[in-house]
Amino acid sequence: MPKFPQIFLLKCVFLCLFLVNCSPPEDPTKCASRNTNCTITNSYGAFPDRTICQASAVAFPASEEELISVVAKAAMAGTKMKVATRFSHSIPKLVCIDGEDGLLISTRYLNRTLFIDRSAMTISVESGATLRQVINDAAKAGLALPYTPYWWGLTIGGLLSSGAHGSSLWGKGSSVHEYVEQLRIVTPAGLEKGYAEVRTLGTGHEDLNAAKVSIGVLGVISQICWN
């Protein structure tokens, strides 16, 4: 006759195999009419002050070229912009626009792994790629990320911009942004540059440190090369 600990263990296994279920958070961006008259919250369902932020519209660029076009049109019109990630995991209201007439730019479809250089031990991705996707793609090439936060649903651009980190003091430490080799960021510009500019910032560039942990206020990160 099975003992109580064995029965308890069998029940736990049964529950895990047949009754436990999980799913990603709901889309934090919701619009009343297609991509206009929108609201945004975070993956917890509300910000610390229990509010939900508003925006006049949301754009979903699927390439760097489309992102440039979105930023240029908004800059030309003088529209305020903020960057939103796929699951909006940040607890503070970093994504909220001042007022209700701004534009949210979602990196939901900027989610491709672009290139893996096994000899240089680097991986280049678009900023909306999730941590889970990057870990899996790196593993297929026999590589591993040195340090990561705990949740796979974070996007690479989001975790960089908010200074996310793992847990270690070894080497460069566990801050993910310390392992960035290069990034591309789309920023508003003047008429002479078509109202948008792509800046490529590599190791040693004076603006790289600011762009890596910019909490979304310096532009939209489009691509990251990670060591």
PDB file of N, CA, C and O in Angstrom, residues 74-127:
ATOM      1  N   ALA A  74       5.551  61.068 -37.839  1.00  0.00           N
ATOM      2  CA  ALA A  74       5.203  61.628 -36.535  1.00  0.00           C
ATOM      3  C   ALA A  74       6.032  62.870 -36.233  1.00  0.00           C
ATOM      4  O   ALA A  74       5.511  63.867 -35.710  1.00  0.00           O
ATOM      5  N   ALA A  75       7.319  62.830 -36.554  1.00  0.00           N
ATOM      6  CA  ALA A  75       8.186  63.983 -36.314  1.00  0.00           C
ATOM      7  C   ALA A  75       7.756  65.178 -37.164  1.00  0.00           C
ATOM      8  O   ALA A  75       7.750  66.325 -36.688  1.00  0.00           O
ATOM      9  N   MET A  76       7.380  64.913 -38.409  1.00  0.00           N
ATOM     10  CA  MET A  76       6.949  65.989 -39.298  1.00  0.00           C
ATOM     11  C   MET A  76       5.669  66.642 -38.778  1.00  0.00           C
ATOM     12  O   MET A  76       5.477  67.860 -38.898  1.00  0.00           O
ATOM     13  N   ALA A  77       4.797  65.848 -38.168  1.00  0.00           N
ATOM     14  CA  ALA A  77       3.536  66.372 -37.645  1.00  0.00           C
ATOM     15  C   ALA A  77       3.667  66.919 -36.229  1.00  0.00           C
ATOM     16  O   ALA A  77       2.709  67.475 -35.684  1.00  0.00           O
ATOM     17  N   GLY A  78       4.855  66.751 -35.610  1.00  0.00           N
ATOM     18  CA  GLY A  78       5.046  67.216 -34.244  1.00  0.00           C
ATOM     19  C   GLY A  78       4.338  66.358 -33.212  1.00  0.00           C
ATOM     20  O   GLY A  78       3.976  66.834 -32.130  1.00  0.00           O
ATOM     21  N   THR A  79       4.136  65.087 -33.528  1.00  0.00           N
ATOM     22  CA  THR A  79       3.423  64.170 -32.638  1.00  0.00           C
ATOM     23  C   THR A  79       4.382  63.542 -31.640  1.00  0.00           C
ATOM     24  O   THR A  79       5.465  63.088 -32.002  1.00  0.00           O
ATOM     25  N   LYS A  80       3.979  63.493 -30.369  1.00  0.00           N
ATOM     26  CA  LYS A  80       4.787  62.821 -29.360  1.00  0.00           C
ATOM     27  C   LYS A  80       4.723  61.312 -29.581  1.00  0.00           C
ATOM     28  O   LYS A  80       3.674  60.769 -29.949  1.00  0.00           O
ATOM     29  N   MET A  81       5.857  60.638 -29.324  1.00  0.00           N
ATOM     30  CA  MET A  81       5.946  59.196 -29.556  1.00  0.00           C
ATOM     31  C   MET A  81       6.498  58.487 -28.328  1.00  0.00           C
ATOM     32  O   MET A  81       7.323  59.045 -27.611  1.00  0.00           O
ATOM     33  N   LYS A  82       6.045  57.262 -28.102  1.00  0.00           N
ATOM     34  CA  LYS A  82       6.634  56.376 -27.112  1.00  0.00           C
ATOM     35  C   LYS A  82       6.690  54.963 -27.696  1.00  0.00           C
ATOM     36  O   LYS A  82       5.870  54.598 -28.543  1.00  0.00           O
ATOM     37  N   VAL A  83       7.656  54.175 -27.224  1.00  0.00           N
ATOM     38  CA  VAL A  83       7.840  52.819 -27.728  1.00  0.00           C
ATOM     39  C   VAL A  83       7.131  51.828 -26.812  1.00  0.00           C
ATOM     40  O   VAL A  83       7.262  51.895 -25.581  1.00  0.00           O
ATOM     41  N   ALA A  84       6.390  50.911 -27.402  1.00  0.00           N
ATOM     42  CA  ALA A  84       5.708  49.854 -26.657  1.00  0.00           C
ATOM     43  C   ALA A  84       6.248  48.499 -27.089  1.00  0.00           C
ATOM     44  O   ALA A  84       6.523  48.282 -28.268  1.00  0.00           O
ATOM     45  N   THR A  85       6.413  47.584 -26.135  1.00  0.00           N
ATOM     46  CA  THR A  85       6.877  46.242 -26.459  1.00  0.00           C
ATOM     47  C   THR A  85       5.698  45.270 -26.500  1.00  0.00           C
ATOM     48  O   THR A  85       4.566  45.628 -26.180  1.00  0.00           O
ATOM     49  N   ARG A  86       5.982  44.050 -26.869  1.00  0.00           N
ATOM     50  CA  ARG A  86       4.920  43.073 -27.104  1.00  0.00           C
ATOM     51  C   ARG A  86       4.051  42.812 -25.876  1.00  0.00           C
ATOM     52  O   ARG A  86       2.829  42.728 -25.972  1.00  0.00           O
ATOM     53  N   PHE A  87       4.680  42.676 -24.700  1.00  0.00           N
ATOM     54  CA  PHE A  87       3.926  42.381 -23.486  1.00  0.00           C
ATOM     55  C   PHE A  87       3.976  43.514 -22.457  1.00  0.00           C
ATOM     56  O   PHE A  87       3.356  43.405 -21.409  1.00  0.00           O
ATOM     57  N   SER A  88       4.725  44.574 -22.746  1.00  0.00           N
ATOM     58  CA  SER A  88       4.791  45.746 -21.857  1.00  0.00           C
ATOM     59  C   SER A  88       5.013  45.324 -20.411  1.00  0.00           C
ATOM     60  O   SER A  88       4.185  45.540 -19.533  1.00  0.00           O
ATOM     61  N   HIS A  89       6.187  44.731 -20.152  1.00  0.00           N
ATOM     62  CA  HIS A  89       6.457  44.130 -18.850  1.00  0.00           C
ATOM     63  C   HIS A  89       6.874  45.150 -17.788  1.00  0.00           C
ATOM     64  O   HIS A  89       6.892  44.840 -16.611  1.00  0.00           O
ATOM     65  N   SER A  90       7.222  46.362 -18.186  1.00  0.00           N
ATOM     66  CA  SER A  90       7.746  47.346 -17.236  1.00  0.00           C
ATOM     67  C   SER A  90       6.679  47.784 -16.241  1.00  0.00           C
ATOM     68  O   SER A  90       5.545  48.096 -16.619  1.00  0.00           O
ATOM     69  N   ILE A  91       7.048  47.810 -14.963  1.00  0.00           N
ATOM     70  CA  ILE A  91       6.105  48.240 -13.934  1.00  0.00           C
ATOM     71  C   ILE A  91       5.886  49.759 -13.967  1.00  0.00           C
ATOM     72  O   ILE A  91       4.743  50.219 -13.938  1.00  0.00           O
ATOM     73  N   PRO A  92       6.933  50.601 -14.027  1.00  0.00           N
ATOM     74  CA  PRO A  92       6.710  52.056 -14.114  1.00  0.00           C
ATOM     75  C   PRO A  92       6.028  52.439 -15.430  1.00  0.00           C
ATOM     76  O   PRO A  92       6.017  51.675 -16.394  1.00  0.00           O
ATOM     77  N   LYS A  93       5.503  53.650 -15.472  1.00  0.00           N
ATOM     78  CA  LYS A  93       4.745  54.115 -16.640  1.00  0.00           C
ATOM     79  C   LYS A  93       5.658  54.710 -17.709  1.00  0.00           C
ATOM     80  O   LYS A  93       5.435  55.810 -18.210  1.00  0.00           O
ATOM     81  N   LEU A  94       6.680  53.952 -18.104  1.00  0.00           N
ATOM     82  CA  LEU A  94       7.635  54.462 -19.085  1.00  0.00           C
ATOM     83  C   LEU A  94       7.013  54.605 -20.464  1.00  0.00           C
ATOM     84  O   LEU A  94       7.478  55.393 -21.286  1.00  0.00           O
ATOM     85  N   VAL A  95       5.983  53.821 -20.744  1.00  0.00           N
ATOM     86  CA  VAL A  95       5.388  53.809 -22.079  1.00  0.00           C
ATOM     87  C   VAL A  95       4.334  54.900 -22.244  1.00  0.00           C
ATOM     88  O   VAL A  95       3.895  55.169 -23.359  1.00  0.00           O
ATOM     89  N   CYS A  96       3.934  55.540 -21.174  1.00  0.00           N
ATOM     90  CA  CYS A  96       2.826  56.493 -21.237  1.00  0.00           C
ATOM     91  C   CYS A  96       3.249  57.814 -21.880  1.00  0.00           C
ATOM     92  O   CYS A  96       4.313  58.355 -21.593  1.00  0.00           O
ATOM     93  N   ILE A  97       2.368  58.316 -22.727  1.00  0.00           N
ATOM     94  CA  ILE A  97       2.599  59.584 -23.407  1.00  0.00           C
ATOM     95  C   ILE A  97       1.946  60.689 -22.595  1.00  0.00           C
ATOM     96  O   ILE A  97       0.902  60.495 -21.980  1.00  0.00           O
ATOM     97  N   ASP A  98       2.557  61.847 -22.602  1.00  0.00           N
ATOM     98  CA  ASP A  98       2.000  63.001 -21.892  1.00  0.00           C
ATOM     99  C   ASP A  98       0.785  63.510 -22.666  1.00  0.00           C
ATOM    100  O   ASP A  98       0.912  64.159 -23.693  1.00  0.00           O
ATOM    101  N   GLY A  99      -0.398  63.184 -22.179  1.00  0.00           N
ATOM    102  CA  GLY A  99      -1.614  63.550 -22.896  1.00  0.00           C
ATOM    103  C   GLY A  99      -2.205  62.354 -23.619  1.00  0.00           C
ATOM    104  O   GLY A  99      -1.772  61.218 -23.446  1.00  0.00           O
ATOM    105  N   GLU A 100      -3.197  62.624 -24.471  1.00  0.00           N
ATOM    106  CA  GLU A 100      -3.917  61.551 -25.154  1.00  0.00           C
ATOM    107  C   GLU A 100      -3.744  61.580 -26.670  1.00  0.00           C
ATOM    108  O   GLU A 100      -4.366  60.801 -27.384  1.00  0.00           O
ATOM    109  N   ASP A 101      -2.912  62.478 -27.184  1.00  0.00           N
ATOM    110  CA  ASP A 101      -2.814  62.669 -28.631  1.00  0.00           C
ATOM    111  C   ASP A 101      -1.529  62.111 -29.235  1.00  0.00           C
ATOM    112  O   ASP A 101      -1.196  62.418 -30.373  1.00  0.00           O
ATOM    113  N   GLY A 102      -0.800  61.318 -28.468  1.00  0.00           N
ATOM    114  CA  GLY A 102       0.478  60.816 -28.960  1.00  0.00           C
ATOM    115  C   GLY A 102       0.355  59.518 -29.732  1.00  0.00           C
ATOM    116  O   GLY A 102      -0.725  58.933 -29.894  1.00  0.00           O
ATOM    117  N   LEU A 103       1.500  59.035 -30.194  1.00  0.00           N
ATOM    118  CA  LEU A 103       1.593  57.809 -30.990  1.00  0.00           C
ATOM    119  C   LEU A 103       2.418  56.771 -30.260  1.00  0.00           C
ATOM    120  O   LEU A 103       3.530  57.042 -29.806  1.00  0.00           O
ATOM    121  N   LEU A 104       1.889  55.569 -30.144  1.00  0.00           N
ATOM    122  CA  LEU A 104       2.650  54.442 -29.640  1.00  0.00           C
ATOM    123  C   LEU A 104       3.264  53.696 -30.827  1.00  0.00           C
ATOM    124  O   LEU A 104       2.584  53.453 -31.830  1.00  0.00           O
ATOM    125  N   ILE A 105       4.530  53.352 -30.712  1.00  0.00           N
ATOM    126  CA  ILE A 105       5.201  52.560 -31.745  1.00  0.00           C
ATOM    127  C   ILE A 105       5.527  51.201 -31.134  1.00  0.00           C
ATOM    128  O   ILE A 105       6.370  51.103 -30.242  1.00  0.00           O
ATOM    129  N   SER A 106       4.835  50.175 -31.583  1.00  0.00           N
ATOM    130  CA  SER A 106       5.025  48.832 -31.037  1.00  0.00           C
ATOM    131  C   SER A 106       6.093  48.084 -31.824  1.00  0.00           C
ATOM    132  O   SER A 106       6.122  48.131 -33.058  1.00  0.00           O
ATOM    133  N   THR A 107       6.959  47.364 -31.099  1.00  0.00           N
ATOM    134  CA  THR A 107       7.988  46.542 -31.759  1.00  0.00           C
ATOM    135  C   THR A 107       7.523  45.089 -31.915  1.00  0.00           C
ATOM    136  O   THR A 107       8.323  44.200 -32.133  1.00  0.00           O
ATOM    137  N   ARG A 108       6.232  44.860 -31.822  1.00  0.00           N
ATOM    138  CA  ARG A 108       5.660  43.516 -31.882  1.00  0.00           C
ATOM    139  C   ARG A 108       6.133  42.725 -33.102  1.00  0.00           C
ATOM    140  O   ARG A 108       6.436  41.538 -33.023  1.00  0.00           O
ATOM    141  N   TYR A 109       6.181  43.381 -34.273  1.00  0.00           N
ATOM    142  CA  TYR A 109       6.546  42.682 -35.509  1.00  0.00           C
ATOM    143  C   TYR A 109       7.993  42.951 -35.947  1.00  0.00           C
ATOM    144  O   TYR A 109       8.413  42.475 -37.003  1.00  0.00           O
ATOM    145  N   LEU A 110       8.739  43.693 -35.144  1.00  0.00           N
ATOM    146  CA  LEU A 110      10.191  43.829 -35.364  1.00  0.00           C
ATOM    147  C   LEU A 110      10.855  42.726 -34.543  1.00  0.00           C
ATOM    148  O   LEU A 110      11.499  42.983 -33.521  1.00  0.00           O
ATOM    149  N   ASN A 111      10.705  41.499 -34.977  1.00  0.00           N
ATOM    150  CA  ASN A 111      11.011  40.369 -34.094  1.00  0.00           C
ATOM    151  C   ASN A 111      11.885  39.285 -34.725  1.00  0.00           C
ATOM    152  O   ASN A 111      11.864  38.147 -34.281  1.00  0.00           O
ATOM    153  N   ARG A 112      12.671  39.647 -35.723  1.00  0.00           N
ATOM    154  CA  ARG A 112      13.468  38.623 -36.398  1.00  0.00           C
ATOM    155  C   ARG A 112      14.877  38.491 -35.819  1.00  0.00           C
ATOM    156  O   ARG A 112      15.465  39.476 -35.362  1.00  0.00           O
ATOM    157  N   THR A 113      15.385  37.272 -35.861  1.00  0.00           N
ATOM    158  CA  THR A 113      16.815  37.049 -35.643  1.00  0.00           C
ATOM    159  C   THR A 113      17.496  37.249 -36.986  1.00  0.00           C
ATOM    160  O   THR A 113      17.180  36.569 -37.962  1.00  0.00           O
ATOM    161  N   LEU A 114      18.420  38.193 -37.077  1.00  0.00           N
ATOM    162  CA  LEU A 114      18.990  38.602 -38.354  1.00  0.00           C
ATOM    163  C   LEU A 114      20.229  37.814 -38.747  1.00  0.00           C
ATOM    164  O   LEU A 114      20.381  37.412 -39.901  1.00  0.00           O
ATOM    165  N   PHE A 115      21.131  37.597 -37.777  1.00  0.00           N
ATOM    166  CA  PHE A 115      22.406  36.951 -38.129  1.00  0.00           C
ATOM    167  C   PHE A 115      23.079  36.427 -36.881  1.00  0.00           C
ATOM    168  O   PHE A 115      23.051  37.077 -35.831  1.00  0.00           O
ATOM    169  N   ILE A 116      23.662  35.249 -37.008  1.00  0.00           N
ATOM    170  CA  ILE A 116      24.449  34.679 -35.913  1.00  0.00           C
ATOM    171  C   ILE A 116      25.860  34.405 -36.425  1.00  0.00           C
ATOM    172  O   ILE A 116      26.037  33.699 -37.414  1.00  0.00           O
ATOM    173  N   ASP A 117      26.838  34.993 -35.770  1.00  0.00           N
ATOM    174  CA  ASP A 117      28.241  34.780 -36.120  1.00  0.00           C
ATOM    175  C   ASP A 117      28.855  33.904 -35.035  1.00  0.00           C
ATOM    176  O   ASP A 117      29.211  34.379 -33.961  1.00  0.00           O
ATOM    177  N   ARG A 118      28.966  32.628 -35.336  1.00  0.00           N
ATOM    178  CA  ARG A 118      29.439  31.686 -34.313  1.00  0.00           C
ATOM    179  C   ARG A 118      30.892  31.935 -33.947  1.00  0.00           C
ATOM    180  O   ARG A 118      31.281  31.814 -32.776  1.00  0.00           O
ATOM    181  N   SER A 119      31.720  32.309 -34.926  1.00  0.00           N
ATOM    182  CA  SER A 119      33.141  32.522 -34.641  1.00  0.00           C
ATOM    183  C   SER A 119      33.349  33.759 -33.760  1.00  0.00           C
ATOM    184  O   SER A 119      34.202  33.766 -32.870  1.00  0.00           O
ATOM    185  N   ALA A 120      32.568  34.808 -34.005  1.00  0.00           N
ATOM    186  CA  ALA A 120      32.670  36.018 -33.194  1.00  0.00           C
ATOM    187  C   ALA A 120      31.817  35.933 -31.932  1.00  0.00           C
ATOM    188  O   ALA A 120      31.895  36.809 -31.077  1.00  0.00           O
ATOM    189  N   MET A 121      30.989  34.895 -31.859  1.00  0.00           N
ATOM    190  CA  MET A 121      30.092  34.667 -30.716  1.00  0.00           C
ATOM    191  C   MET A 121      29.151  35.855 -30.517  1.00  0.00           C
ATOM    192  O   MET A 121      28.977  36.386 -29.414  1.00  0.00           O
ATOM    193  N   THR A 122      28.506  36.276 -31.624  1.00  0.00           N
ATOM    194  CA  THR A 122      27.542  37.374 -31.563  1.00  0.00           C
ATOM    195  C   THR A 122      26.247  36.958 -32.245  1.00  0.00           C
ATOM    196  O   THR A 122      26.230  36.084 -33.115  1.00  0.00           O
ATOM    197  N   ILE A 123      25.174  37.609 -31.840  1.00  0.00           N
ATOM    198  CA  ILE A 123      23.872  37.391 -32.464  1.00  0.00           C
ATOM    199  C   ILE A 123      23.238  38.754 -32.700  1.00  0.00           C
ATOM    200  O   ILE A 123      23.270  39.629 -31.827  1.00  0.00           O
ATOM    201  N   SER A 124      22.705  38.956 -33.901  1.00  0.00           N
ATOM    202  CA  SER A 124      22.060  40.221 -34.262  1.00  0.00           C
ATOM    203  C   SER A 124      20.565  39.989 -34.411  1.00  0.00           C
ATOM    204  O   SER A 124      20.143  39.086 -35.137  1.00  0.00           O
ATOM    205  N   VAL A 125      19.778  40.796 -33.719  1.00  0.00           N
ATOM    206  CA  VAL A 125      18.322  40.621 -33.721  1.00  0.00           C
ATOM    207  C   VAL A 125      17.638  41.972 -33.839  1.00  0.00           C
ATOM    208  O   VAL A 125      18.235  43.020 -33.590  1.00  0.00           O
ATOM    209  N   GLU A 126      16.362  41.928 -34.226  1.00  0.00           N
ATOM    210  CA  GLU A 126      15.545  43.127 -34.158  1.00  0.00           C
ATOM    211  C   GLU A 126      15.076  43.324 -32.722  1.00  0.00           C
ATOM    212  O   GLU A 126      14.997  42.369 -31.944  1.00  0.00           O
ATOM    213  N   SER A 127      14.743  44.550 -32.374  1.00  0.00           N
ATOM    214  CA  SER A 127      14.525  44.870 -30.960  1.00  0.00           C
ATOM    215  C   SER A 127      13.291  44.213 -30.362  1.00  0.00           C
ATOM    216  O   SER A 127      13.198  44.058 -29.144  1.00  0.00           O
TER     217      SER A 127
END
